[in-house]
C-alpha atoms as one frame of an Amber mdcrd trajectory, in Angstrom:
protein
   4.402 -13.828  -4.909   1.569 -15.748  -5.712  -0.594 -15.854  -8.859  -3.345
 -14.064  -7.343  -1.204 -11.743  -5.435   0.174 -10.629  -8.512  -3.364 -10.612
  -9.981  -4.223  -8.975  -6.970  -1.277  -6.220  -7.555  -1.841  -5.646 -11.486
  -5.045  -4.051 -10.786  -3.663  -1.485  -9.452  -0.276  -1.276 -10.833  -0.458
  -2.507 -13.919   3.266  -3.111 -15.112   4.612  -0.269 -12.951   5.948  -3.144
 -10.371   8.137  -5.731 -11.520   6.788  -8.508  -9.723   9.664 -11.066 -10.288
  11.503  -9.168  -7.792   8.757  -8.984  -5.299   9.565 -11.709  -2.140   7.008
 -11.986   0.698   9.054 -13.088   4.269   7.436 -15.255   6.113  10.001 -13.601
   9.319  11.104 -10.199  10.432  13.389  -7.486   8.739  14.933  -6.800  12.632
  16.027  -8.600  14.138  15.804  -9.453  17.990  12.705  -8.714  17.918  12.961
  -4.969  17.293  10.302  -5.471  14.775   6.545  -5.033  16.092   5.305  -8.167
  15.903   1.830  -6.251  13.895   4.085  -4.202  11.550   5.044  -5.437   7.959
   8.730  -3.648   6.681   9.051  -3.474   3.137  12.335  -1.452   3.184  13.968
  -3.161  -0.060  11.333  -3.686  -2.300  10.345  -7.015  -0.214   8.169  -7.437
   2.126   9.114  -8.491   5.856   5.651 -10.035   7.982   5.957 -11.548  11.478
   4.760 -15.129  11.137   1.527 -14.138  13.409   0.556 -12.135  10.175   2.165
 -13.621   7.271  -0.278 -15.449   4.793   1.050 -17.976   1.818  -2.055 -16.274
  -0.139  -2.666 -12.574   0.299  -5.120 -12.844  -2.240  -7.304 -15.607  -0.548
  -7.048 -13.859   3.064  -9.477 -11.078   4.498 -10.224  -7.752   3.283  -7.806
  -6.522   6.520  -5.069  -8.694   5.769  -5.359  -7.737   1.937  -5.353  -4.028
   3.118  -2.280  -4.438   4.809  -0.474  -6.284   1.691  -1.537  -3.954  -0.626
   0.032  -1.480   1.717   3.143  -3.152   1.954   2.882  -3.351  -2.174   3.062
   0.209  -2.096   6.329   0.373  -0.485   7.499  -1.817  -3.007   5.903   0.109
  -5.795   7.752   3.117  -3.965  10.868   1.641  -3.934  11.154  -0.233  -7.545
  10.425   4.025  -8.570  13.691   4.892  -6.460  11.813   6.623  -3.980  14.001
   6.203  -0.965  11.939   3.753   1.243  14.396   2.521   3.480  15.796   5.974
   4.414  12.490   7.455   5.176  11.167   4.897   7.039  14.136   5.289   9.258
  12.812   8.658  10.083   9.004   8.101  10.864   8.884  10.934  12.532   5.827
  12.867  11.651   4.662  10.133   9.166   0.889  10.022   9.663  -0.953   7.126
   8.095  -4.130   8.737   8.457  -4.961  11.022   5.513  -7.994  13.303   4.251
  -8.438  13.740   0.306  -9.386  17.215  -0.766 -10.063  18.947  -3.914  -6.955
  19.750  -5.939  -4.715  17.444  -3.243  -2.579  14.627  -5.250  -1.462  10.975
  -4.432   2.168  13.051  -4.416   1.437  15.561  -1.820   0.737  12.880   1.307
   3.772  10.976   2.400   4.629   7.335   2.178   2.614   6.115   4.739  -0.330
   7.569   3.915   0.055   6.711   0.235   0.254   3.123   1.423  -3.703   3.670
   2.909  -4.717   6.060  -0.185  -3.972   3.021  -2.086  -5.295  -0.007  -0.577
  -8.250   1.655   0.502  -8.881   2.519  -3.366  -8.167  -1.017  -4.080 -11.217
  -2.301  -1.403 -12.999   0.538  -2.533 -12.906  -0.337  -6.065 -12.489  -3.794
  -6.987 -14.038  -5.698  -3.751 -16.640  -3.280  -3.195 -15.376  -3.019   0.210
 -15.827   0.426   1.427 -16.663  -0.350   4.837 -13.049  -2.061   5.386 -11.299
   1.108   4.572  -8.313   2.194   6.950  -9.715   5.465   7.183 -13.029   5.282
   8.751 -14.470   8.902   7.704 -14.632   7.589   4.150 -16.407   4.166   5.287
 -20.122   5.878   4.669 -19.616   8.164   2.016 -20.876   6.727  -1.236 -18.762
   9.195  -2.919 -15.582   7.511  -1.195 -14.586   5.882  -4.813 -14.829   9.369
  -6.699 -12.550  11.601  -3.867 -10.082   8.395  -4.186 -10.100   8.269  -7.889
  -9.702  12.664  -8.050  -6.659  12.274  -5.794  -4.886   8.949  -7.634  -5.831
  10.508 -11.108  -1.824  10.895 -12.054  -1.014   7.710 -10.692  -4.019   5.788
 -12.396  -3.578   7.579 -15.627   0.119   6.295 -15.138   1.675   4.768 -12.555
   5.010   5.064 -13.450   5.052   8.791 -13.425   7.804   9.721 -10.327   5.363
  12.575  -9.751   2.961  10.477  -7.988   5.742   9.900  -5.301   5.910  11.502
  -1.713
């Protein structure tokens, strides 16, 4: 990782991520092409980007392609809590990325996926002021986008070690 990826990632994870063991491929987890050539894998704790989409920076790219790392950096967040990544993402089955905060509804009751958007969009959303690069669109006009993101992270931003903010 770079110094301003890990700058990037500290915002929102503080410490909870050790970012030593963080590695960024510039190449694909599967091979013969089995990967999608626009997916990112992050199955270990690493992340795995096509070389279309891989960036040496993160942190000096777009708002999308800094949406999709801190994404990925969920995964790895995810995984470095021994949440089981790898196995899950096996079974996508019925793993929406799409997501709608409600009252009362937690950062640990959506699944992986959709914590990967939860967070990244609360990343744009709060420290580039971004709102109208969210992943989920319905939240791209409402100025109270940053306080229905901040009600549902609450656990995880009051701690983001705590396992309870896991799928």
């Amino acid at each position: 990782m770079t110094a301003g990826e890990i700058a990037m990632s500290r915002l929102v994870f503080g410490d909870a991520v050790d970012y030593d063991k963080v590695r960024i491929h510039n190449g694909e987890y599967l091979w013969f092409g089995l990967q999608p050539d626009d997916t990112a894998m992050t199955p270990n704790g690493e992340m795995y980007f096509n070389p279309e989409y891989f960036q040496e920076d993160f942190s000096s790219s777009g708002l999308r392609d800094q949406r999709w790392f801190m994404h990925e950096m969920v995964h790895v967040w995810q995984h470095q809590l021994n949440y089981p990544v790898k196995a899950r993402g096996a079974f996508r089955i019925g793993l929406s990325y799409d997501y709608t905060l409600m009252p009362g509804k937690k950062i640990g009751d959506f699944n992986m996926e959709a914590q990967g958007n939860i967070i990244a969009d609360y990343y744009l959303v709060k420290f580039r002021n971004a709102r109208h690069a969210m992943y989920e669109s319905k939240y791209r006009n409402d100025p109270d986008a940053l306080v229905l993101l901040e009600d549902a992270l609450s656990l995880f931003i009051e701690d983001p070690t705590d396992r309870r903010s896991l799928p």
